[in-house]
mmCIF file of C-alpha atoms and ligand atoms in Angstrom:
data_model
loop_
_atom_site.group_PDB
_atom_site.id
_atom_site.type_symbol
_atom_site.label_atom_id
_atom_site.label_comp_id
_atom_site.label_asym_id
_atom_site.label_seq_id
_atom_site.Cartn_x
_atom_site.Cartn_y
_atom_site.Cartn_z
ATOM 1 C CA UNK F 132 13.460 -12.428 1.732
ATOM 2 C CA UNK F 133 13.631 -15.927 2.491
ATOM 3 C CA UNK F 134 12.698 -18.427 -0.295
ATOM 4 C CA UNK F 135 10.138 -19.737 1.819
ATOM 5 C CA UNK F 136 8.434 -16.102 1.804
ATOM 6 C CA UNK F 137 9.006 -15.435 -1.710
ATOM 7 C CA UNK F 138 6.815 -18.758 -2.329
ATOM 8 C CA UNK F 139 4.322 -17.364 -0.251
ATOM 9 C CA UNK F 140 4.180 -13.813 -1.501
ATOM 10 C CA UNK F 141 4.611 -15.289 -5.189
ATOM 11 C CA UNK F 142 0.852 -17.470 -4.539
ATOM 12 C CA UNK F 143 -0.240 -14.422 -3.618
ATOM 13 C CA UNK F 144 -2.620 -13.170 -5.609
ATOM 14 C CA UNK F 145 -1.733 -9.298 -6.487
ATOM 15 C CA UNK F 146 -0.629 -7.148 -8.729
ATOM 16 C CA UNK F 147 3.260 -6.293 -7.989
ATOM 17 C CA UNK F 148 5.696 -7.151 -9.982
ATOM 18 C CA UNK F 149 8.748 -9.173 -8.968
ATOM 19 C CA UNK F 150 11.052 -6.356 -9.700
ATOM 20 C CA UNK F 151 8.773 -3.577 -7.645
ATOM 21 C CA UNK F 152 8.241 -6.124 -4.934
ATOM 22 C CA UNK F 153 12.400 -6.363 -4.526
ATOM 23 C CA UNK F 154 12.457 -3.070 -4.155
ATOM 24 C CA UNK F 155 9.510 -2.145 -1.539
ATOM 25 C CA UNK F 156 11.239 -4.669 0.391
ATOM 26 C CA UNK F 157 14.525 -3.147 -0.271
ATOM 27 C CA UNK F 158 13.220 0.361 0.664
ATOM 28 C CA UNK F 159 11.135 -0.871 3.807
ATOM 29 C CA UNK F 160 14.381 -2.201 5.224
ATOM 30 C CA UNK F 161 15.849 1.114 4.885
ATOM 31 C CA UNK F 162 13.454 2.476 7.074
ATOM 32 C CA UNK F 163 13.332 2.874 11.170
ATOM 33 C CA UNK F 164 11.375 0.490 13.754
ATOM 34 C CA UNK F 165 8.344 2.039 14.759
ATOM 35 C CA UNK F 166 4.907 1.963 13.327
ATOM 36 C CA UNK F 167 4.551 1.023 9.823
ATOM 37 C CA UNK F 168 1.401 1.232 7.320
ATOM 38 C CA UNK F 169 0.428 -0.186 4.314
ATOM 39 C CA UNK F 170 -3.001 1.388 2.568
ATOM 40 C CA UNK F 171 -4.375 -0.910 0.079
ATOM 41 C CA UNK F 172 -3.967 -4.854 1.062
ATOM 42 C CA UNK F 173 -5.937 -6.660 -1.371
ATOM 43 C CA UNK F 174 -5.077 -10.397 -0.384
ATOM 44 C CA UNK F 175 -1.450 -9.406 1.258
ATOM 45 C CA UNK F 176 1.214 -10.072 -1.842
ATOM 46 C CA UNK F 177 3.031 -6.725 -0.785
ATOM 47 C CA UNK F 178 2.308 -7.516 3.084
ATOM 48 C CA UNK F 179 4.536 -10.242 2.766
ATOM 49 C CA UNK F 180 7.196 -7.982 1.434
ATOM 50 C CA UNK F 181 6.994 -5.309 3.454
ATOM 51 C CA UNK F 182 5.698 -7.436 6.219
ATOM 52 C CA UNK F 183 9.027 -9.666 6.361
ATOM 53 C CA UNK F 184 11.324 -6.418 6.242
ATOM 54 C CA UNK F 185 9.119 -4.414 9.267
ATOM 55 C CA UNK F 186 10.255 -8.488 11.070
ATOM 56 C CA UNK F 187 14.102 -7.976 10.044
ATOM 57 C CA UNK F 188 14.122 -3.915 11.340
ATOM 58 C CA UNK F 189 11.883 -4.734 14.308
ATOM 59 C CA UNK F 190 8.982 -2.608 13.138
ATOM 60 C CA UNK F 191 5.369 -3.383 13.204
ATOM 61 C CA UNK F 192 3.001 -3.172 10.330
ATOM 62 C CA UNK F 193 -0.901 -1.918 10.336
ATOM 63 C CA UNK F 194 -2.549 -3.235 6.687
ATOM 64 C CA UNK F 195 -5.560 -0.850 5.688
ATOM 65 C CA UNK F 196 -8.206 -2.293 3.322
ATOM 66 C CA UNK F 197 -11.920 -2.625 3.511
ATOM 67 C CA UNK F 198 -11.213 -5.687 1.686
ATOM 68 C CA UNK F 199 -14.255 -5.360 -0.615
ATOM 69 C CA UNK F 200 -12.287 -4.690 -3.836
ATOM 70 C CA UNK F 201 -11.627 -1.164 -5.887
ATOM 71 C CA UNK F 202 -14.100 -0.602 -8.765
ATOM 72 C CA UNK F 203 -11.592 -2.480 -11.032
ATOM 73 C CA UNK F 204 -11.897 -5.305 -9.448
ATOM 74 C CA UNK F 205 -15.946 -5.708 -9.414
ATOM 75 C CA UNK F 206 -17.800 -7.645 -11.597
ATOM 76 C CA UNK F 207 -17.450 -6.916 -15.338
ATOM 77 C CA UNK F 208 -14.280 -4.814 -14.351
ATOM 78 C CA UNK F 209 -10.707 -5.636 -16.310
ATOM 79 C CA UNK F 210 -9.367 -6.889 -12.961
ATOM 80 C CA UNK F 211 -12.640 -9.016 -11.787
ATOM 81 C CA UNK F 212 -11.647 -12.162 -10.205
ATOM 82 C CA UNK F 213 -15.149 -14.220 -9.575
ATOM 83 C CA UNK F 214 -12.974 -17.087 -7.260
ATOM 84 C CA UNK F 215 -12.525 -13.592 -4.562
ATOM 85 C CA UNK F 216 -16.562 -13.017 -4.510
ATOM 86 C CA UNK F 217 -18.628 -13.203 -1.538
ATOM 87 C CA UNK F 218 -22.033 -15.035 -2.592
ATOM 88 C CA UNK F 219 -23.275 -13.176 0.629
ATOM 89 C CA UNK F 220 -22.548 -9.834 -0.777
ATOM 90 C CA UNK F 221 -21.808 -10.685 -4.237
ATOM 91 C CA UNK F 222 -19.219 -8.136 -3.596
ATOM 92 C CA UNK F 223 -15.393 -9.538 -3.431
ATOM 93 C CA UNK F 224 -14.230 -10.420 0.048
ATOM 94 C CA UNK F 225 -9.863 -10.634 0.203
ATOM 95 C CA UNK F 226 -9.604 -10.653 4.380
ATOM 96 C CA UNK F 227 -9.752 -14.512 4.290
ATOM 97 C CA UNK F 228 -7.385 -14.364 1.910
ATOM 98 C CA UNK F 229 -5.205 -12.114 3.773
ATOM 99 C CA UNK F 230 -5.686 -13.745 6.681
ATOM 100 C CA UNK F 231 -4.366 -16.631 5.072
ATOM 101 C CA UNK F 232 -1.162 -15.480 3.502
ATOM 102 C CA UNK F 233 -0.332 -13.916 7.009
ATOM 103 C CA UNK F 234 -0.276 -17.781 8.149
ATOM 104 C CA UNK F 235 1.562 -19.403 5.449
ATOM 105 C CA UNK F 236 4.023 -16.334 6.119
ATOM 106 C CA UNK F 237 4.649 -16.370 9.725
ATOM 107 C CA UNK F 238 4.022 -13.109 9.725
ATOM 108 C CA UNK F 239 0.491 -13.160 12.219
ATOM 109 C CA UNK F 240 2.999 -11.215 15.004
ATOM 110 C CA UNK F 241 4.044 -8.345 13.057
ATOM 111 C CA UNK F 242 1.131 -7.258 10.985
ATOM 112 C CA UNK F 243 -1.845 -6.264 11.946
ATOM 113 C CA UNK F 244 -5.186 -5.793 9.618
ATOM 114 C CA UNK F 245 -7.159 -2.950 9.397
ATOM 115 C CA UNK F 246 -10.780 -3.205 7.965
ATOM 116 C CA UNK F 247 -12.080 -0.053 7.066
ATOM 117 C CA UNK F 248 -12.043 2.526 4.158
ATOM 118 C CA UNK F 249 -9.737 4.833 4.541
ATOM 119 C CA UNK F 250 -12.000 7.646 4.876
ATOM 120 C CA UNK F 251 -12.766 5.958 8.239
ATOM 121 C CA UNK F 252 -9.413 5.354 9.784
ATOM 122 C CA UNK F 253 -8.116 8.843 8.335
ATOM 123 C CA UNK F 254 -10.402 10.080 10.468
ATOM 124 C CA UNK F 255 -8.951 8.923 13.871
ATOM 125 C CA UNK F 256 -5.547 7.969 12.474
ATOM 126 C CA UNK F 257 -2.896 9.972 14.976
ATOM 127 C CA UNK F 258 -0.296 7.439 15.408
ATOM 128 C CA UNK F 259 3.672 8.023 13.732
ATOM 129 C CA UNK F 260 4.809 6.339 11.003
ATOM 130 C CA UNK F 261 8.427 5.663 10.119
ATOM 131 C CA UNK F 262 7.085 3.744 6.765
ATOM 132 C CA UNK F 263 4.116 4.536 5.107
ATOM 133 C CA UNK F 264 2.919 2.449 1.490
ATOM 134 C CA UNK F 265 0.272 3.972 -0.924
ATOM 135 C CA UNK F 266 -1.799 1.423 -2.847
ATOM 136 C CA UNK F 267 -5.025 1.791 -2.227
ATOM 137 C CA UNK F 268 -8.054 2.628 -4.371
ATOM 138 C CA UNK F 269 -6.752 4.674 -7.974
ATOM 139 C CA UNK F 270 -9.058 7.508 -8.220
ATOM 140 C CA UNK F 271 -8.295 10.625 -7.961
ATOM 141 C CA UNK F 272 -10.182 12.055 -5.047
ATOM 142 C CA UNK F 273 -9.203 8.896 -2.862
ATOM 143 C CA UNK F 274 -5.446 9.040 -3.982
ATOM 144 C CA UNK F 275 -5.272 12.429 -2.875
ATOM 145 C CA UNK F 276 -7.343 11.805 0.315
ATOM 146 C CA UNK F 277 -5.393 8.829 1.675
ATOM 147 C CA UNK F 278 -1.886 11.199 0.805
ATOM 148 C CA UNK F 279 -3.764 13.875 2.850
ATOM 149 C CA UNK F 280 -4.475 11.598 5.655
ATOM 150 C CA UNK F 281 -1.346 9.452 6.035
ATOM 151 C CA UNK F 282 1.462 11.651 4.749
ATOM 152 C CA UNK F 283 1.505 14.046 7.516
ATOM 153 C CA UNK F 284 2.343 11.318 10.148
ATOM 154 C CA UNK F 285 5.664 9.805 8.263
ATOM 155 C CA UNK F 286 8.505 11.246 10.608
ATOM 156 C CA UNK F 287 11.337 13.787 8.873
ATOM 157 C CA UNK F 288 13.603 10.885 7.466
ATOM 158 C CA UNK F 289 10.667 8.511 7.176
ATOM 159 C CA UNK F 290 9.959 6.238 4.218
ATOM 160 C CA UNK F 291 7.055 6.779 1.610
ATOM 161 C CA UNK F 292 6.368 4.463 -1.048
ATOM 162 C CA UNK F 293 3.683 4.647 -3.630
ATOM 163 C CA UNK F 294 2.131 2.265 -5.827
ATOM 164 C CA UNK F 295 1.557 2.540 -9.697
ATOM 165 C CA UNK F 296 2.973 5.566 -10.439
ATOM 166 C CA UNK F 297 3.471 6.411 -14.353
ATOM 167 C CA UNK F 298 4.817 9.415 -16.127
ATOM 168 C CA UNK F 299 3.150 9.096 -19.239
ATOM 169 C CA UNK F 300 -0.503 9.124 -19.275
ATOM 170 C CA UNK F 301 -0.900 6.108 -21.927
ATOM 171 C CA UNK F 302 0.665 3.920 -19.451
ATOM 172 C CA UNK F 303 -1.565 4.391 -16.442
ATOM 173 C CA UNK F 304 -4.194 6.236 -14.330
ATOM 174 C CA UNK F 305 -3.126 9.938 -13.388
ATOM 175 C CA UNK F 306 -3.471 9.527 -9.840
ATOM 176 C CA UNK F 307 -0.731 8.086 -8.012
ATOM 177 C CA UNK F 308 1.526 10.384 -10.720
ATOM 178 C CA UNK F 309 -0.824 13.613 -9.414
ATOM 179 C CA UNK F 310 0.397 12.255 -5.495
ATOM 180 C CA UNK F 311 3.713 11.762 -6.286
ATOM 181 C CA UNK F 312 4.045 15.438 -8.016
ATOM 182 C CA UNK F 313 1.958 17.151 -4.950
ATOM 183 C CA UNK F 314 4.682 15.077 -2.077
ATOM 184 C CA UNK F 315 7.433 16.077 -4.440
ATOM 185 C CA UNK F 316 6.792 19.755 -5.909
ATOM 186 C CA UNK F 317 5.712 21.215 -2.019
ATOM 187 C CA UNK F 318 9.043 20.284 -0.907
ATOM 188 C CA UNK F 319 7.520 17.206 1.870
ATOM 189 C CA UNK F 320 9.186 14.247 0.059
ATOM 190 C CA UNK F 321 12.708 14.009 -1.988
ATOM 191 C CA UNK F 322 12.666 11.123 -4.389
ATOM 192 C CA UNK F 323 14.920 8.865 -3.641
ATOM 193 C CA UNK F 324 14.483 5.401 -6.132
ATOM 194 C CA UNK F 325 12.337 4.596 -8.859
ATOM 195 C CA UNK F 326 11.678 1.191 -9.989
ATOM 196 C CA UNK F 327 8.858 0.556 -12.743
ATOM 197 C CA UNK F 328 5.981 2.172 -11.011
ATOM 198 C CA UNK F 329 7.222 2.148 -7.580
ATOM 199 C CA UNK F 330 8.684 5.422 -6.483
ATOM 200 C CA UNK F 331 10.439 5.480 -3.348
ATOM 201 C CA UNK F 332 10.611 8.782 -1.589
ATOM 202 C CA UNK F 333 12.283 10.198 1.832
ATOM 203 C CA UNK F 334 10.344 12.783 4.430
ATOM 204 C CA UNK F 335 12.183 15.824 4.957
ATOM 205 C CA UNK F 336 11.548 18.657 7.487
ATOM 206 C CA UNK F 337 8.758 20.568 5.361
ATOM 207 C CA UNK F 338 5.065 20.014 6.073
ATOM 208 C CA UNK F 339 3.007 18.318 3.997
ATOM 209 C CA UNK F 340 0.295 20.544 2.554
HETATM 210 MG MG1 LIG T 51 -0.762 -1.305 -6.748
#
């Protein structure tokens, strides 16, 4: 990335390392122009990343989020951050935010947002993907769900990444570990990188089930 993107993406609030961040760039790069999709916004940190890359390969980039923050980020939650609260809703609102870091990026041409739960764009969601990034809400039913809903559109050679993945339960939720075992262990997904708790995988020819 440019320096003046990496200033951007580092103001971003988020929660991806520097290290994972290099290398969801790195892997997005890897991947084919087409349609690209990112589940799980927040205020755009990893946009920028994978947003500049989908730029350099010619792809474009849908961001899903219903912008209203997972349950860790509520009120009272470990991850609660009051400045990102909506006194309307007194829920959190990121799609200024977002909307935002898209600006300062340069990056209002190549991605576009999606506001919506998942559960509502899975539902009408047909489009190919050539790069698909899994980072939205932890819990277990959703994880699985948005896997379910996305996974079967990535091409045979497409890129998957996902978000927060950790082998050892006293690390981190089960979740994204439970998604990463189902793409792997049916034979969908080979593995292809691992970087802290970014895992990098590759579509091949089997269905996802
Ligand atoms: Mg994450």
């Amino acid at each position: 990335m440019t320096p003046d993107l990496t200033a951007v993406a580092s103001a971003t609030k988020g929660f991806l390392p520097d290290d994972e961040a290099a290398a969801l760039h790195a892997a997005a790069l890897t991947a084919r122009p087409g349609l690209w999709l990112e589940v799980g916004t927040y205020c755009g940190k990893s946009t920028v990343h994978v947003g500049s890359a989908a730029r350099a390969v010619g792809a474009q980039l849908a961001t899903l989020d219903h912008h209203r923050g997972s349950e860790e980020n509520q009120a009272g939650w470990e991850w609660h951050d009051t400045s990102l609260v909506d006194p309307h809703t007194g829920r959190l609102e990121t799609l200024p935010s977002l909307r935002r870091t898209l600006w300062d990026a340069g990056l209002d041409d190549v991605v576009t947002a999606i506001v919506g739960t998942t559960q509502q764009v899975g539902r009408w969601w047909t489009t190919p993907l050539t790069f698909l990034f899994l980072d939205g809400n932890h819990t277990e039913e959703v994880a699985q769900h948005d896997y379910a809903a996305f996974a079967p559109h990535v091409e045979p050679a497409g890129v998957l990444c996902i978000h927060d993945v950790f082998e050892r339960p006293e690390d981190g939720g089960r979740p994204p570990w439970n998604v990463l075992r189902r793409a792997v262990d049916t034979g969908a997904y080979e593995e292809t990188a691992v970087t802290g708790s970014l895992r990098v995988l590759r579509r091949t020819e089997k269905p996802v089930t």
